[in-house]
Amino acid sequence: GEDVEQSLFLSVREGDSSVINCTYTDSSSTYLYWYKQEPGAGLQLLTYIFSNMDMKQDQRLTVLLNKKDKHLSLRIADTQTGDSAIYFCAESRLNSGYSTLTFGKGTMLLVSP
Amino acid sequence: KAGVTQTPRYLIKTRGQQVTLSCSPISGHRSVSWYQQTPGQGLQFLFEYFSETQRNKGNFPGRFSGRQFSNSRSEMNVSTLELGDSALYLCASSRAPGQDGEKLFFGSGTQLSVL
């Protein structure tokens, strides 16, 4: 299919690790992104990974990429209540010679105290 | 450095009317993209502008249009509004159009309700 797919909902306890998964479709995608959306706000770029990398770590965030399976994950260590938000993965796709981002429908992360 | 600014924040219109939304990109950013966000369809790409030219267009009817001014500010217009046009419209800016790895910075959006 043409969709970027994510699970819709994840609930964790404060202090636990969260893992949000995503499968994408375009094997030629060169960059994959994770965005965060808090209520009433736009999307905030969290991190991105180049397709020739397997892993990228940025403070509490770890991105893992399995290019063979077209699977991307975002791990948040020591999850805090402030991490509660919707998380979108996105892949870059070529459209008429230009790269555009195609987003998944988002995973709502709920962190309970 | 100010972020992406979208106005108005909320809009209520009735079917058949038209609406214009505005977006001011981050200073120095010359590319502006528009997305429609709905609970059912998620984020869908509308169009992208650079140097006052539409560079890329998503799969939306001709009722959806946009333009970009010489100062990189952009407007989008929706004519003959339908109930299904109710959505959060997000604008994003970047330094240059559609380059791989180019980071998009989003505004807070305009919430449009069509009654």
Tab-separated table of C-alpha atoms in Angstrom, chain B:
chain	number	residue	atom	x	y	z
B	1	LYS	CA	13.837	34.037	15.840
B	2	ALA	CA	10.057	33.993	15.440
B	3	GLY	CA	8.464	30.753	14.360
B	4	VAL	CA	5.930	30.104	11.630
B	5	THR	CA	2.891	32.304	12.203
B	6	GLN	CA	-0.563	31.363	10.990
B	7	THR	CA	-3.641	33.542	11.138
B	8	PRO	CA	-6.379	33.352	12.086
B	9	ARG	CA	-6.163	30.675	14.757
B	10	TYR	CA	-9.836	29.719	14.448
B	11	LEU	CA	-12.425	30.235	11.751
B	12	ILE	CA	-16.085	29.347	11.498
B	13	LYS	CA	-17.702	29.463	8.073
B	14	THR	CA	-20.828	28.126	6.440
B	15	ARG	CA	-21.124	25.900	3.405
B	16	GLY	CA	-20.633	27.688	0.126
B	17	GLN	CA	-18.508	30.472	1.545
B	18	GLN	CA	-14.846	30.943	0.796
B	19	VAL	CA	-11.957	31.390	3.182
B	20	THR	CA	-8.394	32.703	3.076
B	21	LEU	CA	-5.719	31.543	5.497
B	22	SER	CA	-2.397	33.254	6.001
B	23	CYS	CA	1.078	31.997	6.824
B	24	SER	CA	4.286	33.886	7.589
B	25	PRO	CA	7.352	31.658	7.418
B	26	ILE	CA	10.414	31.795	9.597
B	27	SER	CA	12.662	34.668	8.574
B	28	GLY	CA	15.000	33.495	5.840
B	29	HIS	CA	12.846	30.536	4.865
B	30	ARG	CA	11.685	30.741	1.292
B	31	SER	CA	9.606	27.601	0.925
B	32	VAL	CA	6.091	27.245	2.332
B	33	SER	CA	4.045	24.048	2.375
B	34	TRP	CA	0.438	23.558	3.371
B	35	TYR	CA	-1.112	20.465	4.946
B	36	GLN	CA	-4.646	19.534	5.898
B	37	GLN	CA	-5.049	17.547	9.114
B	38	THR	CA	-8.241	15.650	9.925
B	39	PRO	CA	-8.890	12.841	12.416
B	40	GLY	CA	-9.862	10.448	9.644
B	41	GLN	CA	-7.276	11.168	6.967
B	42	GLY	CA	-4.393	12.437	9.081
B	43	LEU	CA	-1.980	14.870	7.482
B	44	GLN	CA	-2.363	15.359	3.768
B	45	PHE	CA	-0.122	17.500	1.592
B	46	LEU	CA	-1.873	20.355	-0.199
B	47	PHE	CA	0.832	22.299	-2.021
B	48	GLU	CA	4.253	23.880	-1.762
B	49	TYR	CA	5.429	27.306	-2.869
B	50	PHE	CA	8.871	28.705	-3.518
B	51	SER	CA	9.770	32.024	-5.100
B	52	GLU	CA	6.095	32.816	-5.640
B	53	THR	CA	5.656	29.644	-7.706
B	54	GLN	CA	3.746	26.502	-6.872
B	55	ARG	CA	6.355	23.733	-7.003
B	56	ASN	CA	4.311	20.777	-5.920
B	57	LYS	CA	0.670	19.925	-5.465
B	58	GLY	CA	-1.191	17.205	-3.610
B	59	ASN	CA	-4.376	15.466	-4.606
B	60	PHE	CA	-6.973	18.103	-3.740
B	61	PRO	CA	-9.719	19.640	-5.903
B	62	GLY	CA	-9.292	22.973	-7.618
B	63	ARG	CA	-11.307	24.676	-4.871
B	64	PHE	CA	-8.072	24.674	-2.915
B	65	SER	CA	-5.574	27.211	-4.133
B	66	GLY	CA	-2.699	29.208	-2.807
B	67	ARG	CA	-0.146	31.821	-3.566
B	68	GLN	CA	3.113	33.156	-2.255
B	69	PHE	CA	4.245	36.740	-2.091
B	70	SER	CA	7.660	38.228	-2.703
B	71	ASN	CA	8.340	38.327	1.053
B	72	SER	CA	7.678	34.535	1.181
B	73	ARG	CA	4.411	34.957	3.059
B	74	SER	CA	1.752	32.609	1.742
B	75	GLU	CA	-2.012	32.424	1.636
B	76	MET	CA	-4.287	29.550	0.839
B	77	ASN	CA	-7.854	29.901	-0.297
B	78	VAL	CA	-10.710	27.449	-0.223
B	79	SER	CA	-13.769	28.345	-2.273
B	80	THR	CA	-17.284	26.927	-2.084
B	81	LEU	CA	-16.656	25.396	1.307
B	82	GLU	CA	-17.989	21.935	2.088
B	83	LEU	CA	-18.582	20.324	5.466
B	84	GLY	CA	-15.676	17.965	4.768
B	85	ASP	CA	-13.271	20.895	4.573
B	86	SER	CA	-13.446	21.235	8.350
B	87	ALA	CA	-9.888	20.563	9.445
B	88	LEU	CA	-6.734	21.946	10.957
B	89	TYR	CA	-4.721	23.603	8.206
B	90	LEU	CA	-1.021	23.592	8.905
B	91	CYS	CA	1.626	25.660	7.236
B	92	ALA	CA	5.288	24.664	7.294
B	93	SER	CA	8.336	26.548	6.151
B	94	SER	CA	11.806	25.452	5.147
B	95	ARG	CA	14.856	27.104	3.695
B	96	ALA	CA	14.477	25.649	0.224
B	97	PRO	CA	11.940	23.532	-1.590
B	98	GLY	CA	11.723	19.810	-1.415
B	99	GLN	CA	15.316	18.918	-0.798
B	100	ASP	CA	15.896	15.625	0.904
B	101	GLY	CA	16.654	16.129	4.519
B	102	GLU	CA	15.153	19.569	4.470
B	103	LYS	CA	13.508	20.200	7.805
B	104	LEU	CA	9.975	21.483	7.940
B	105	PHE	CA	8.975	23.851	10.719
B	106	PHE	CA	5.259	24.006	11.392
B	107	GLY	CA	2.969	26.728	12.604
B	108	SER	CA	0.195	26.089	15.130
B	109	GLY	CA	-2.398	25.894	12.398
B	110	THR	CA	-5.772	27.392	11.579
B	111	GLN	CA	-8.728	25.385	12.822
B	112	LEU	CA	-11.491	25.742	10.229
B	113	SER	CA	-15.019	24.671	11.061
B	114	VAL	CA	-17.587	24.586	8.265
B	115	LEU	CA	-21.210	24.561	9.419
